[in-house]
Amino acid sequence: MVITFSYVIFIDKGDLYTYLHHDIVGNIINIIAVQALLFFIFHLSFKRVKKQQLYYEQLQQSERLKMVGQLTAAVAHEIRNPVTVVRGFLQLFKEDTSFDDPMKGKFNLMIDDKTQ
């Protein structure tokens, strides 16, 4: 910008670029204003892109957490089913008369330990 206006003022002196030479100050202000406007637009666009990137990263994190939650629920379900079956058999064995009292006490301990 400086080189262009220096050329128009000192070398050309209004011969070729008369429209620039007649209003040098107005043209300089115009170019500076255009540059400021472009910078402002770039700055706002850049902020918006950054916000969109942050939103996208949060969305990905949310999807990961959702998947981990579903996996955790599935694992808990798969663990709970066999443990419930084992507890049922322990309760059945506890009522069985073929086992002696010390063994039934162990069944009670196993049943109580599961529920905690």
Tab-separated table of N, CA and C in Angstrom:
chain	number	residue	atom	x	y	z
A	1	MET	N	0.827	-1.180	0.000
A	1	MET	CA	0.000	0.000	0.000
A	1	MET	C	0.881	1.258	0.000
A	2	VAL	N	1.920	1.227	0.840
A	2	VAL	CA	2.826	2.379	0.912
A	2	VAL	C	3.549	2.563	-0.415
A	3	ILE	N	3.994	1.471	-0.996
A	3	ILE	CA	4.716	1.560	-2.277
A	3	ILE	C	3.807	2.097	-3.372
A	4	THR	N	2.580	1.621	-3.416
A	4	THR	CA	1.642	2.071	-4.450
A	4	THR	C	1.363	3.566	-4.338
A	5	PHE	N	1.061	4.036	-3.134
A	5	PHE	CA	0.765	5.459	-2.976
A	5	PHE	C	2.019	6.317	-3.124
A	6	SER	N	3.168	5.812	-2.759
A	6	SER	CA	4.416	6.562	-2.988
A	6	SER	C	4.659	6.730	-4.478
A	7	TYR	N	4.402	5.683	-5.245
A	7	TYR	CA	4.553	5.767	-6.697
A	7	TYR	C	3.601	6.806	-7.283
A	8	VAL	N	2.326	6.768	-6.835
A	8	VAL	CA	1.335	7.701	-7.375
A	8	VAL	C	1.699	9.141	-7.014
A	9	ILE	N	2.194	9.376	-5.798
A	9	ILE	CA	2.480	10.741	-5.349
A	9	ILE	C	3.769	11.277	-5.959
A	10	PHE	N	4.844	10.484	-5.912
A	10	PHE	CA	6.165	11.015	-6.273
A	10	PHE	C	6.580	10.748	-7.710
A	11	ILE	N	6.212	9.642	-8.282
A	11	ILE	CA	6.685	9.312	-9.629
A	11	ILE	C	5.616	9.636	-10.669
A	12	ASP	N	4.431	9.112	-10.477
A	12	ASP	CA	3.353	9.305	-11.453
A	12	ASP	C	2.834	10.736	-11.427
A	13	LYS	N	2.684	11.331	-10.268
A	13	LYS	CA	2.209	12.708	-10.057
A	13	LYS	C	0.878	12.983	-10.746
A	14	GLY	N	0.032	11.953	-10.783
A	14	GLY	CA	-1.312	12.146	-11.315
A	14	GLY	C	-1.428	11.986	-12.803
A	15	ASP	N	-0.365	11.583	-13.528
A	15	ASP	CA	-0.463	11.422	-14.981
A	15	ASP	C	-1.297	10.193	-15.362
A	16	LEU	N	-0.944	9.039	-14.791
A	16	LEU	CA	-1.627	7.807	-15.156
A	16	LEU	C	-2.794	7.504	-14.209
A	17	TYR	N	-2.596	7.767	-12.932
A	17	TYR	CA	-3.611	7.471	-11.919
A	17	TYR	C	-4.181	8.772	-11.349
A	18	THR	N	-4.878	9.512	-12.171
A	18	THR	CA	-5.413	10.802	-11.734
A	18	THR	C	-6.485	10.650	-10.658
A	19	TYR	N	-7.272	9.609	-10.746
A	19	TYR	CA	-8.343	9.405	-9.754
A	19	TYR	C	-7.761	9.134	-8.368
A	20	LEU	N	-6.563	8.554	-8.285
A	20	LEU	CA	-5.921	8.359	-6.985
A	20	LEU	C	-5.230	9.636	-6.517
A	21	HIS	N	-4.642	10.335	-7.431
A	21	HIS	CA	-3.861	11.530	-7.089
A	21	HIS	C	-4.751	12.671	-6.592
A	22	HIS	N	-5.974	12.788	-7.090
A	22	HIS	CA	-6.854	13.884	-6.693
A	22	HIS	C	-7.262	13.798	-5.228
A	23	ASP	N	-7.468	12.596	-4.733
A	23	ASP	CA	-7.905	12.441	-3.349
A	23	ASP	C	-7.077	11.351	-2.660
A	24	ILE	N	-5.812	11.654	-2.447
A	24	ILE	CA	-4.883	10.688	-1.836
A	24	ILE	C	-5.341	10.311	-0.429
A	25	VAL	N	-5.671	11.294	0.391
A	25	VAL	CA	-6.048	11.032	1.782
A	25	VAL	C	-7.331	10.195	1.835
A	26	GLY	N	-8.295	10.512	1.044
A	26	GLY	CA	-9.550	9.748	1.013
A	26	GLY	C	-9.315	8.309	0.582
A	27	ASN	N	-8.451	8.120	-0.429
A	27	ASN	CA	-8.149	6.762	-0.894
A	27	ASN	C	-7.385	5.968	0.173
A	28	ILE	N	-6.476	6.603	0.878
A	28	ILE	CA	-5.733	5.915	1.948
A	28	ILE	C	-6.704	5.501	3.062
A	29	ILE	N	-7.591	6.431	3.439
A	29	ILE	CA	-8.581	6.106	4.472
A	29	ILE	C	-9.487	4.970	4.000
A	30	ASN	N	-9.874	5.002	2.738
A	30	ASN	CA	-10.724	3.962	2.176
A	30	ASN	C	-10.028	2.590	2.233
A	31	ILE	N	-8.786	2.529	1.859
A	31	ILE	CA	-8.061	1.255	1.867
A	31	ILE	C	-7.851	0.762	3.300
A	32	ILE	N	-7.540	1.666	4.216
A	32	ILE	CA	-7.373	1.267	5.616
A	32	ILE	C	-8.699	0.756	6.182
A	33	ALA	N	-9.799	1.407	5.827
A	33	ALA	CA	-11.108	0.968	6.303
A	33	ALA	C	-11.462	-0.405	5.744
A	34	VAL	N	-11.159	-0.629	4.476
A	34	VAL	CA	-11.420	-1.943	3.877
A	34	VAL	C	-10.596	-3.012	4.575
A	35	GLN	N	-9.322	-2.709	4.845
A	35	GLN	CA	-8.464	-3.670	5.548
A	35	GLN	C	-8.994	-3.957	6.956
A	36	ALA	N	-9.446	-2.924	7.647
A	36	ALA	CA	-9.999	-3.114	8.992
A	36	ALA	C	-11.273	-3.953	8.935
A	37	LEU	N	-12.111	-3.699	7.944
A	37	LEU	CA	-13.335	-4.472	7.784
A	37	LEU	C	-13.029	-5.940	7.483
A	38	LEU	N	-12.064	-6.182	6.606
A	38	LEU	CA	-11.665	-7.562	6.315
A	38	LEU	C	-11.106	-8.255	7.552
A	39	PHE	N	-10.320	-7.535	8.324
A	39	PHE	CA	-9.784	-8.111	9.559
A	39	PHE	C	-10.914	-8.456	10.526
A	40	PHE	N	-11.890	-7.556	10.651
A	40	PHE	CA	-13.021	-7.777	11.540
A	40	PHE	C	-13.823	-9.011	11.112
A	41	ILE	N	-14.073	-9.135	9.812
A	41	ILE	CA	-14.800	-10.300	9.291
A	41	ILE	C	-13.999	-11.574	9.540
A	42	PHE	N	-12.700	-11.532	9.291
A	42	PHE	CA	-11.845	-12.695	9.533
A	42	PHE	C	-11.859	-13.076	11.008
A	43	HIS	N	-11.765	-12.070	11.865
A	43	HIS	CA	-11.739	-12.335	13.308
A	43	HIS	C	-13.037	-13.001	13.766
A	44	LEU	N	-14.179	-12.498	13.318
A	44	LEU	CA	-15.465	-13.096	13.692
A	44	LEU	C	-15.612	-14.512	13.131
A	45	SER	N	-15.183	-14.703	11.899
A	45	SER	CA	-15.258	-16.036	11.296
A	45	SER	C	-14.361	-17.016	12.034
A	46	PHE	N	-13.176	-16.570	12.417
A	46	PHE	CA	-12.239	-17.425	13.129
A	46	PHE	C	-12.808	-17.839	14.480
A	47	LYS	N	-13.427	-16.886	15.198
A	47	LYS	CA	-14.044	-17.208	16.486
A	47	LYS	C	-15.177	-18.212	16.307
A	48	ARG	N	-15.953	-18.040	15.267
A	48	ARG	CA	-17.068	-18.969	15.021
A	48	ARG	C	-16.554	-20.374	14.699
A	49	VAL	N	-15.506	-20.460	13.916
A	49	VAL	CA	-14.925	-21.770	13.586
A	49	VAL	C	-14.393	-22.435	14.847
A	50	LYS	N	-13.742	-21.665	15.711
A	50	LYS	CA	-13.238	-22.222	16.973
A	50	LYS	C	-14.379	-22.743	17.846
A	51	LYS	N	-15.483	-21.994	17.913
A	51	LYS	CA	-16.635	-22.444	18.693
A	51	LYS	C	-17.220	-23.724	18.112
A	52	GLN	N	-17.281	-23.814	16.790
A	52	GLN	CA	-17.796	-25.013	16.153
A	52	GLN	C	-16.881	-26.208	16.419
A	53	GLN	N	-15.568	-25.989	16.411
A	53	GLN	CA	-14.636	-27.073	16.723
A	53	GLN	C	-14.824	-27.539	18.166
A	54	LEU	N	-14.987	-26.607	19.088
A	54	LEU	CA	-15.218	-26.954	20.482
A	54	LEU	C	-16.522	-27.734	20.639
A	55	TYR	N	-17.569	-27.310	19.948
A	55	TYR	CA	-18.854	-28.009	19.991
A	55	TYR	C	-18.709	-29.424	19.442
A	56	TYR	N	-17.983	-29.572	18.345
A	56	TYR	CA	-17.782	-30.886	17.739
A	56	TYR	C	-17.008	-31.804	18.683
A	57	GLU	N	-15.975	-31.286	19.352
A	57	GLU	CA	-15.212	-32.083	20.308
A	57	GLU	C	-16.089	-32.498	21.496
A	58	GLN	N	-16.933	-31.599	21.975
A	58	GLN	CA	-17.844	-31.933	23.071
A	58	GLN	C	-18.848	-32.993	22.635
A	59	LEU	N	-19.308	-32.903	21.400
A	59	LEU	CA	-20.237	-33.892	20.874
A	59	LEU	C	-19.574	-35.266	20.789
A	60	GLN	N	-18.328	-35.306	20.332
A	60	GLN	CA	-17.592	-36.571	20.280
A	60	GLN	C	-17.406	-37.148	21.678
A	61	GLN	N	-17.045	-36.303	22.640
A	61	GLN	CA	-16.859	-36.764	24.018
A	61	GLN	C	-18.174	-37.309	24.573
A	62	SER	N	-19.268	-36.636	24.272
A	62	SER	CA	-20.583	-37.091	24.722
A	62	SER	C	-20.911	-38.461	24.131
A	63	GLU	N	-20.604	-38.655	22.857
A	63	GLU	CA	-20.857	-39.946	22.219
A	63	GLU	C	-19.999	-41.039	22.853
A	64	ARG	N	-18.744	-40.714	23.172
A	64	ARG	CA	-17.875	-41.699	23.835
A	64	ARG	C	-18.432	-42.079	25.203
A	65	LEU	N	-18.857	-41.087	25.974
A	65	LEU	CA	-19.410	-41.364	27.296
A	65	LEU	C	-20.687	-42.189	27.197
A	66	LYS	N	-21.502	-41.906	26.197
A	66	LYS	CA	-22.729	-42.674	25.993
A	66	LYS	C	-22.392	-44.133	25.707
A	67	MET	N	-21.394	-44.343	24.863
A	67	MET	CA	-21.001	-45.707	24.515
A	67	MET	C	-20.424	-46.434	25.735
A	68	VAL	N	-19.617	-45.744	26.535
A	68	VAL	CA	-19.067	-46.353	27.749
A	68	VAL	C	-20.185	-46.696	28.725
A	69	GLY	N	-21.179	-45.852	28.857
A	69	GLY	CA	-22.308	-46.118	29.731
A	69	GLY	C	-23.092	-47.346	29.291
A	70	GLN	N	-23.312	-47.459	27.985
A	70	GLN	CA	-24.025	-48.633	27.474
A	70	GLN	C	-23.213	-49.910	27.696
A	71	LEU	N	-21.902	-49.819	27.481
A	71	LEU	CA	-21.034	-50.980	27.697
A	71	LEU	C	-21.025	-51.382	29.166
A	72	THR	N	-20.968	-50.394	30.050
A	72	THR	CA	-20.989	-50.668	31.492
A	72	THR	C	-22.292	-51.341	31.906
A	73	ALA	N	-23.401	-50.863	31.384
A	73	ALA	CA	-24.696	-51.472	31.705
A	73	ALA	C	-24.756	-52.914	31.210
A	74	ALA	N	-24.217	-53.169	30.028
A	74	ALA	CA	-24.225	-54.530	29.485
A	74	ALA	C	-23.362	-55.461	30.329
A	75	VAL	N	-22.173	-54.973	30.731
A	75	VAL	CA	-21.294	-55.794	31.567
A	75	VAL	C	-21.937	-56.066	32.918
A	76	ALA	N	-22.547	-55.052	33.521
A	76	ALA	CA	-23.207	-55.235	34.815
A	76	ALA	C	-24.341	-56.254	34.697
A	77	HIS	N	-25.074	-56.192	33.602
A	77	HIS	CA	-26.163	-57.140	33.393
A	77	HIS	C	-25.620	-58.564	33.251
A	78	GLU	N	-24.539	-58.716	32.502
A	78	GLU	CA	-23.952	-60.042	32.294
A	78	GLU	C	-23.353	-60.600	33.579
A	79	ILE	N	-22.902	-59.756	34.463
A	79	ILE	CA	-22.362	-60.221	35.747
A	79	ILE	C	-23.508	-60.553	36.703
A	80	ARG	N	-24.537	-59.720	36.724
A	80	ARG	CA	-25.636	-59.894	37.669
A	80	ARG	C	-26.413	-61.182	37.413
A	81	ASN	N	-26.621	-61.548	36.171
A	81	ASN	CA	-27.407	-62.751	35.872
A	81	ASN	C	-26.804	-64.012	36.479
A	82	PRO	N	-25.529	-64.351	36.239
A	82	PRO	CA	-24.982	-65.573	36.846
A	82	PRO	C	-24.921	-65.493	38.372
A	83	VAL	N	-24.634	-64.301	38.911
A	83	VAL	CA	-24.556	-64.165	40.365
A	83	VAL	C	-25.932	-64.405	40.992
A	84	THR	N	-26.972	-63.957	40.334
A	84	THR	CA	-28.329	-64.200	40.832
A	84	THR	C	-28.644	-65.689	40.834
A	85	VAL	N	-28.208	-66.387	39.797
A	85	VAL	CA	-28.421	-67.838	39.732
A	85	VAL	C	-27.671	-68.527	40.870
A	86	VAL	N	-26.422	-68.117	41.095
A	86	VAL	CA	-25.624	-68.708	42.176
A	86	VAL	C	-26.295	-68.442	43.520
A	87	ARG	N	-26.790	-67.250	43.734
A	87	ARG	CA	-27.469	-66.918	44.996
A	87	ARG	C	-28.709	-67.781	45.197
A	88	GLY	N	-29.440	-67.999	44.117
A	88	GLY	CA	-30.627	-68.854	44.208
A	88	GLY	C	-30.260	-70.274	44.617
A	89	PHE	N	-29.184	-70.798	44.029
A	89	PHE	CA	-28.759	-72.144	44.408
A	89	PHE	C	-28.250	-72.190	45.850
A	90	LEU	N	-27.574	-71.130	46.283
A	90	LEU	CA	-27.116	-71.091	47.675
A	90	LEU	C	-28.292	-71.098	48.643
A	91	GLN	N	-29.351	-70.353	48.290
A	91	GLN	CA	-30.537	-70.344	49.141
A	91	GLN	C	-31.202	-71.732	49.150
A	92	LEU	N	-31.192	-72.384	48.004
A	92	LEU	CA	-31.754	-73.726	47.923
A	92	LEU	C	-30.943	-74.709	48.763
A	93	PHE	N	-29.610	-74.629	48.653
A	93	PHE	CA	-28.743	-75.528	49.434
A	93	PHE	C	-28.868	-75.262	50.931
A	94	LYS	N	-29.095	-73.991	51.299
A	94	LYS	CA	-29.230	-73.641	52.709
A	94	LYS	C	-30.445	-74.335	53.327
A	95	GLU	N	-31.477	-74.519	52.537
A	95	GLU	CA	-32.696	-75.164	53.012
A	95	GLU	C	-32.605	-76.699	52.945
A	96	ASP	N	-31.601	-77.192	52.232
A	96	ASP	CA	-31.447	-78.650	52.076
A	96	ASP	C	-31.015	-79.278	53.404
A	97	THR	N	-31.664	-80.372	53.786
A	97	THR	CA	-31.368	-81.019	55.078
A	97	THR	C	-30.136	-81.911	55.015
A	98	SER	N	-29.612	-82.176	53.828
A	98	SER	CA	-28.438	-83.053	53.729
A	98	SER	C	-27.145	-82.337	54.123
A	99	PHE	N	-27.192	-81.017	54.218
A	99	PHE	CA	-26.002	-80.260	54.631
A	99	PHE	C	-26.061	-80.026	56.136
A	100	ASP	N	-24.880	-80.066	56.779
A	100	ASP	CA	-24.829	-79.818	58.223
A	100	ASP	C	-24.816	-78.322	58.514
A	101	ASP	N	-24.958	-77.953	59.787
A	101	ASP	CA	-25.068	-76.544	60.187
A	101	ASP	C	-23.830	-75.713	59.848
A	102	PRO	N	-22.582	-76.210	60.032
A	102	PRO	CA	-21.435	-75.376	59.643
A	102	PRO	C	-21.445	-75.040	58.151
A	103	MET	N	-21.877	-75.980	57.316
A	103	MET	CA	-21.938	-75.724	55.874
A	103	MET	C	-23.040	-74.705	55.567
A	104	LYS	N	-24.177	-74.824	56.238
A	104	LYS	CA	-25.271	-73.864	56.042
A	104	LYS	C	-24.849	-72.457	56.472
A	105	GLY	N	-23.999	-72.388	57.515
A	105	GLY	CA	-23.465	-71.090	57.936
A	105	GLY	C	-22.612	-70.453	56.840
A	106	LYS	N	-21.862	-71.301	56.121
A	106	LYS	CA	-21.056	-70.804	54.996
A	106	LYS	C	-21.967	-70.327	53.862
A	107	PHE	N	-23.062	-71.041	53.630
A	107	PHE	CA	-24.013	-70.599	52.614
A	107	PHE	C	-24.582	-69.231	52.974
A	108	ASN	N	-24.928	-69.047	54.282
A	108	ASN	CA	-25.432	-67.747	54.740
A	108	ASN	C	-24.400	-66.652	54.511
A	109	LEU	N	-23.137	-66.968	54.809
A	109	LEU	CA	-22.063	-65.988	54.603
A	109	LEU	C	-21.942	-65.606	53.130
A	110	MET	N	-22.014	-66.598	52.245
A	110	MET	CA	-21.919	-66.316	50.812
A	110	MET	C	-23.119	-65.488	50.312
A	111	ILE	N	-24.296	-65.802	50.807
A	111	ILE	CA	-25.500	-65.066	50.397
A	111	ILE	C	-25.407	-63.623	50.883
A	112	ASP	N	-25.011	-63.434	52.142
A	112	ASP	CA	-24.897	-62.077	52.691
A	112	ASP	C	-23.797	-61.294	52.013
A	113	ASP	N	-22.705	-61.915	51.644
A	113	ASP	CA	-21.582	-61.236	50.984
A	113	ASP	C	-21.968	-60.745	49.601
A	114	LYS	N	-22.801	-61.456	48.927
A	114	LYS	CA	-23.205	-61.080	47.565
A	114	LYS	C	-24.008	-59.794	47.573
A	115	THR	N	-24.868	-59.645	48.572
A	115	THR	CA	-25.777	-58.492	48.572
A	115	THR	C	-25.066	-57.182	48.898
A	116	GLN	N	-23.878	-57.249	49.447
A	116	GLN	CA	-23.179	-56.008	49.808
A	116	GLN	C	-22.472	-55.484	48.659
